Short mmCIF file of C-alpha atoms and ligand atoms in Angstrom, two decimals:
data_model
loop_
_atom_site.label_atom_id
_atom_site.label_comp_id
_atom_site.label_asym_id
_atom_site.label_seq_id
_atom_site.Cartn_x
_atom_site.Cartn_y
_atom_site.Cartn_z
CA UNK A 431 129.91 124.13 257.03
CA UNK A 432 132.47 123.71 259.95
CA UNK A 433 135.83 125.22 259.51
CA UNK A 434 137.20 121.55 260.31
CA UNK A 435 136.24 120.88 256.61
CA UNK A 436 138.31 123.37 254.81
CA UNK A 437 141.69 121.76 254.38
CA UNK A 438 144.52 124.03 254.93
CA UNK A 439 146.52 125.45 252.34
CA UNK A 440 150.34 127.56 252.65
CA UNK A 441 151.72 129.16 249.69
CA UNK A 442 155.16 129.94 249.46
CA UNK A 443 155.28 133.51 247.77
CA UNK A 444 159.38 133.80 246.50
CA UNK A 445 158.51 136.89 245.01
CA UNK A 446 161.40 138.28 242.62
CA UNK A 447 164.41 135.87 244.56
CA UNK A 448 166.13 133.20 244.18
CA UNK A 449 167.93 132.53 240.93
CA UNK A 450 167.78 129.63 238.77
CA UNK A 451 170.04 126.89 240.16
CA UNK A 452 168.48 128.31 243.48
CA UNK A 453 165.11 127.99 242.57
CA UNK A 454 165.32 124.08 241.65
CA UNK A 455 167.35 123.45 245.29
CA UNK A 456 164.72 125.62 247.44
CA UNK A 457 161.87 123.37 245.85
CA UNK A 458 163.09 120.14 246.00
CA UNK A 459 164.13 121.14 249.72
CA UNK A 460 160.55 122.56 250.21
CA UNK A 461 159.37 118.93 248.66
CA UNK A 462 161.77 117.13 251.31
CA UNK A 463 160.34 119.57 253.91
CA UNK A 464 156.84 118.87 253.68
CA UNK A 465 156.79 115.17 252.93
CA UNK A 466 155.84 113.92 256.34
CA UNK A 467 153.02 116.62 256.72
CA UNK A 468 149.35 115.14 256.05
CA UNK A 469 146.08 116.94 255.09
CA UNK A 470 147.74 119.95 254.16
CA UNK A 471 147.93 122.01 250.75
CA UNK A 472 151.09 123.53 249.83
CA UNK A 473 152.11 125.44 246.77
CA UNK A 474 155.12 127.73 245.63
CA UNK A 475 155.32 130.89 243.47
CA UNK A 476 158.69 130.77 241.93
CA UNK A 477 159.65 134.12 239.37
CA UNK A 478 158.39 132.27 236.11
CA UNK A 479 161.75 131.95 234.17
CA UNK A 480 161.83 129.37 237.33
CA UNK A 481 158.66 127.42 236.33
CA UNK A 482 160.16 124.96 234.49
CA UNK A 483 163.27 123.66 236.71
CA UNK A 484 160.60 124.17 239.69
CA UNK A 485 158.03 122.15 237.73
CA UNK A 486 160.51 119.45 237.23
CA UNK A 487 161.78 119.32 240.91
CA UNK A 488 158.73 119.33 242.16
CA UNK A 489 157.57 115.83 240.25
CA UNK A 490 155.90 113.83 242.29
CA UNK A 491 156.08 115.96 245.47
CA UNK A 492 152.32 117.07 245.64
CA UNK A 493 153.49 120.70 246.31
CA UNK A 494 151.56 122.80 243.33
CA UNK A 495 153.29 125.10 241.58
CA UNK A 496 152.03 128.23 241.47
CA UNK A 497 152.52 131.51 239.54
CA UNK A 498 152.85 135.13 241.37
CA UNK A 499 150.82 136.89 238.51
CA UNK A 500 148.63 136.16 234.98
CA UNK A 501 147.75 138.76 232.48
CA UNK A 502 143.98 138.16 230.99
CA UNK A 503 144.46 138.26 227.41
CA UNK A 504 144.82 134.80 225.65
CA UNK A 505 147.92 135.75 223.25
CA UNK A 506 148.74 139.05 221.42
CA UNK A 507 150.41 142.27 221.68
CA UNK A 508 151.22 142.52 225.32
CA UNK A 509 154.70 143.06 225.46
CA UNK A 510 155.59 141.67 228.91
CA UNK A 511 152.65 139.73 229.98
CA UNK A 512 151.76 135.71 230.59
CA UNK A 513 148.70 133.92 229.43
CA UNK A 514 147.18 131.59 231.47
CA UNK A 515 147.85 128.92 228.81
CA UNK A 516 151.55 129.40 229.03
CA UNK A 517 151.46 128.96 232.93
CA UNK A 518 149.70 125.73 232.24
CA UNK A 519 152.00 124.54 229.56
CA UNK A 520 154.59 124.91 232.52
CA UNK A 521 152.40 123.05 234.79
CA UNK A 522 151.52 125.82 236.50
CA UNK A 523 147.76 124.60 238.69
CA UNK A 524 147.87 128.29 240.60
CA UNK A 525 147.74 131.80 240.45
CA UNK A 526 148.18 134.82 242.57
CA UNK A 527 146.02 137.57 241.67
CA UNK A 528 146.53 141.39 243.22
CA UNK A 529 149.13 140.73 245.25
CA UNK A 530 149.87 143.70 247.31
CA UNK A 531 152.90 144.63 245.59
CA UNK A 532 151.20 144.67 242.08
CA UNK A 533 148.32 146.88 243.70
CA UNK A 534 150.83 149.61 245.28
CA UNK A 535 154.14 149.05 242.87
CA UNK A 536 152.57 148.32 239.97
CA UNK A 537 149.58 150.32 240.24
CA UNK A 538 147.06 147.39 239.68
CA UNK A 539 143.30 148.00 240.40
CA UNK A 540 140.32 146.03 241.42
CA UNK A 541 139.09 145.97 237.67
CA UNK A 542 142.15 144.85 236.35
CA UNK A 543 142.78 142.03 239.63
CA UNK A 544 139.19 140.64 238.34
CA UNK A 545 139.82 140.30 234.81
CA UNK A 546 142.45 138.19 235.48
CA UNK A 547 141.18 136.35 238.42
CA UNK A 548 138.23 135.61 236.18
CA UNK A 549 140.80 134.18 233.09
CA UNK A 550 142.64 132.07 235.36
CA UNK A 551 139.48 130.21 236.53
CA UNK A 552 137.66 130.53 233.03
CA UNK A 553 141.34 128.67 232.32
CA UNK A 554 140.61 126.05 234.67
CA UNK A 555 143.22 127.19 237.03
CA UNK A 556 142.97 128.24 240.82
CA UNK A 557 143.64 131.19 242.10
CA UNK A 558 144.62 133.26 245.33
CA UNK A 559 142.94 136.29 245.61
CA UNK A 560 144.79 138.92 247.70
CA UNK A 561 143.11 141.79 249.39
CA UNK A 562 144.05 143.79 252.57
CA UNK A 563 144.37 147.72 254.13
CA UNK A 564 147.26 149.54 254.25
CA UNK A 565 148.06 151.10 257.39
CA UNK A 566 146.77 154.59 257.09
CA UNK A 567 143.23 152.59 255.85
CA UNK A 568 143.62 150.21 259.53
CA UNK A 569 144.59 153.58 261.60
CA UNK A 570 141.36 155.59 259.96
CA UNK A 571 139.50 152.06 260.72
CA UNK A 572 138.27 151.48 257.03
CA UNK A 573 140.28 147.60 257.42
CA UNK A 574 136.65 145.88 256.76
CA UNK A 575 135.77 148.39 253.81
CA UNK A 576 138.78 147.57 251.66
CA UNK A 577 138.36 144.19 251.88
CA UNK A 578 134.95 144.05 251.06
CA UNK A 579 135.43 146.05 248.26
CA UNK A 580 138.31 143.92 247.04
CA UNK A 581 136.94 141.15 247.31
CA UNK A 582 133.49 142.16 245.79
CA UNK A 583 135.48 143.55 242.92
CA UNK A 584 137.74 141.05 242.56
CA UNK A 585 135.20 137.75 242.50
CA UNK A 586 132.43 140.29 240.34
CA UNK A 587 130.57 137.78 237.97
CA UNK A 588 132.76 134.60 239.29
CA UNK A 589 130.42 131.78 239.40
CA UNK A 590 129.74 129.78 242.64
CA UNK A 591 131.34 126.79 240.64
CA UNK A 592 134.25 128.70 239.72
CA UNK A 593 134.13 129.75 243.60
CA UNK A 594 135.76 126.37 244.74
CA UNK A 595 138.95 127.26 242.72
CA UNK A 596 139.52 130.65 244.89
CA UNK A 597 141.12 130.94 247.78
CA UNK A 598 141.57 134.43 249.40
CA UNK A 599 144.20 135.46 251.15
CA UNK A 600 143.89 139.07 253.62
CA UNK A 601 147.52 140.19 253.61
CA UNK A 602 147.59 143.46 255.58
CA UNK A 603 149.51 145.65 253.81
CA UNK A 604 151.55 146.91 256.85
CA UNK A 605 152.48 143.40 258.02
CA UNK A 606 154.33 142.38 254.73
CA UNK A 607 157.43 142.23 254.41
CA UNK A 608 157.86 144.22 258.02
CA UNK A 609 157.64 141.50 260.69
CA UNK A 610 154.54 143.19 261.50
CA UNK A 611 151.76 140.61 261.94
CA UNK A 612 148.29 141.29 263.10
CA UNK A 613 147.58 139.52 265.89
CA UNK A 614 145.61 136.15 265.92
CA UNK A 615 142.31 137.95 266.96
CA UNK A 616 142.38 140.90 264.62
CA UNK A 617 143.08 138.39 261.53
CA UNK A 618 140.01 136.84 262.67
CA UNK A 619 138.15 139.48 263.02
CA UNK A 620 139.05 140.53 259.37
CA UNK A 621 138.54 136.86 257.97
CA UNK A 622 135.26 136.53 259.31
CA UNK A 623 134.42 139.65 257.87
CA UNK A 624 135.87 138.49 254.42
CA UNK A 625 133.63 135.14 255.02
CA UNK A 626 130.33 137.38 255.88
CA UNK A 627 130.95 138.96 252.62
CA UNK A 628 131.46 136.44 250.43
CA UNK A 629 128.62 134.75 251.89
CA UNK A 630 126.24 137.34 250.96
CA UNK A 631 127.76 137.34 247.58
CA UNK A 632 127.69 133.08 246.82
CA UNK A 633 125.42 132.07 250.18
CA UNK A 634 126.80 131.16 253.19
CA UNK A 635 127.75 127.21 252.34
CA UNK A 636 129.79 128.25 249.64
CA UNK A 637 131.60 131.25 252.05
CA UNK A 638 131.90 128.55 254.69
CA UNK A 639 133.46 126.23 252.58
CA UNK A 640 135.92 129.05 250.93
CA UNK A 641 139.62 129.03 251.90
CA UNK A 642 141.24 132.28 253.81
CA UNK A 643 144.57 132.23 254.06
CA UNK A 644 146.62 135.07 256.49
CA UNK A 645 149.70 136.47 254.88
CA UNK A 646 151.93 139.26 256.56
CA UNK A 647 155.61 138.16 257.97
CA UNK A 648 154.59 134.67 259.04
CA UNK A 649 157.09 132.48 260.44
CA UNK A 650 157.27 128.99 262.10
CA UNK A 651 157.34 131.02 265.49
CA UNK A 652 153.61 132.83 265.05
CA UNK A 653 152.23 130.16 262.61
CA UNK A 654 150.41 128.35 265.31
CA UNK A 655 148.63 130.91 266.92
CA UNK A 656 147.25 132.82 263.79
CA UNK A 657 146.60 129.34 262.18
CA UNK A 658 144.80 128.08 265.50
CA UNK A 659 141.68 130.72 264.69
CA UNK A 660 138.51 129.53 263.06
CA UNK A 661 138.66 131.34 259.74
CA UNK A 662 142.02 130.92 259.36
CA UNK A 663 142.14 128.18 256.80
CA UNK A 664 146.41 128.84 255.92
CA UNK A 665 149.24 131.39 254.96
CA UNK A 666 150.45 132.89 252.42
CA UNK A 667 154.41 133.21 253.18
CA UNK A 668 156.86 135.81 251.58
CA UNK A 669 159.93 135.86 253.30
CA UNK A 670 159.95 132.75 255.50
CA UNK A 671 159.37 130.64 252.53
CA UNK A 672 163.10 131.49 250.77
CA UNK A 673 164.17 128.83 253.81
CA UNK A 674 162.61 125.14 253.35
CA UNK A 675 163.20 124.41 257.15
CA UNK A 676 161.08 127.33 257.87
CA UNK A 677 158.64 127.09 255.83
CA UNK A 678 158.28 123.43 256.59
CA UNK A 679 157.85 124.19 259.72
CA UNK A 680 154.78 126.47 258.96
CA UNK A 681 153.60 123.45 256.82
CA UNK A 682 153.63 121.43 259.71
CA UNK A 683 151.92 123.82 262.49
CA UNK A 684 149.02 123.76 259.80
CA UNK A 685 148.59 119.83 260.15
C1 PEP B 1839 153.67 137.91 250.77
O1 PEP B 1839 154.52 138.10 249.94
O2 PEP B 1839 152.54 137.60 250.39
C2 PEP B 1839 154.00 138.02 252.20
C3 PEP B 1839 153.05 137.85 253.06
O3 PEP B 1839 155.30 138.34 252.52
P1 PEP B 1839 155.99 138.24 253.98
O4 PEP B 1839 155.63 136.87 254.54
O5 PEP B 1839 157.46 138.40 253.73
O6 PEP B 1839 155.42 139.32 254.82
#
């Protein structure tokens, strides 16, 4: 399948910012922002005591709103934790799964990343699944390793239907946050590896129809370029997406 096919997709990741009168402006400015922009996905991970002003700001807009985390179990004792049925009570279509900072803050593992990848799309949601090498694993060159191994853990017993709800997204660990970015041809280089492996896992028309986003300090200014490469299919966005201009501009360079 040609990489022309896979529509792009940008995430805005707010991560633990914004507050809540904050958190309603940023997204109806992100809706403004990206209004013009056609045959482009966007979505936006607001804390989740922001869903529901989000949600409601977001009416109408197309943007998706999207949830930075899930826990796996239905309902229960887990003191803490969000079901996948109370994200889509808040009209949550979305998910991040193993996010970098739940992997090395919270301690989160490739067993527990696919449980929940596998309840958000048993739960008819989508879901981003993040994988990437820190920068000791890139210096001792084990990059394609890690990512192979989180992504073979993380989509373990996913079905190829359930496949075209996932997008991945390879967020080096050393370019978040950091204004670090790899450059255009070593995200490549690790996307197409991500693509040869999920290809041997669900066959190579399901890997080349499978979404890869980059994530790692993109801004409007270096959107282009990594963007521009074939197995680049988007971004996931920390930082630059707290500013709607900004990240409307990396909507844009995507379409
Ligand atoms: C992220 O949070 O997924 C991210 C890539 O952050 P930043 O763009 O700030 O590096």
């Amino acid at each position: 399948m040609l990489a022309t096919m896979r529509t792009k997709i940008i995430g805005g990741n707010w991560k633990m910012n914004t507050d809540r009168a904050g958190a309603a402006a940023l997204s109806a400015a992100v809706a403004g922002a990206v209004k013009g922009v056609a045959g482009v996905e966007t979505a936006v991970f607001p804390p989740f005591p922001y869903l529901l002003p989000v949600a409601e700001a977001l009416k109408g807009s197309g943007v998706l709103l999207g949830a930075q985390d899930v826990y796996h179990a239905e309902k229960g004792a887990f003191t803490g934790e969000v079901s996948v049925g109370m994200l889509k009570d808040c009209g949550v279509g979305i998910v991040l799964a193993g996010h970098s900072e739940r992997r090395h803050v919270m301690g989160e593992g490739d067993d527990l990343v696919n449980l929940k990848v596998r309840a958000a799309l048993h739960g008819g949601l989508s879901v981003v699944l993040c994988v990437g090498e820190t920068l000791h694993q890139r210096q001792v060159e084990e990059t394609n390793h890690v990512n192979e191994k989180h992504v073979r853990l993380g989509l373990r017993t996913v079905t190829p239907e359930e496949l075209r709800r996932v997008v991945i997204a390879y967020e080096p660990v050393w370019a978040i946050g950091t204004g670090k970015t790899a450059t255009p041809d070593d995200a490549q280089e690790a996307h197409a590896h991500i693509r040869a492996v999920v290809g041997d896992m669900f066959g190579k028309e399901a890997a080349g129809a499978l979404r890869i986003q980059y994530g790692g300090s993109v801004t409007a200014a270096n959107a282009r370029s990594l963007m521009g490469m074939p197995d680049v299919d988007g971004a996931l966005v920390g930082g630059a997406s707290l500013k709607a201009d900004e990240f409307g501009a990396i909507v844009a360079a995507a379409g």
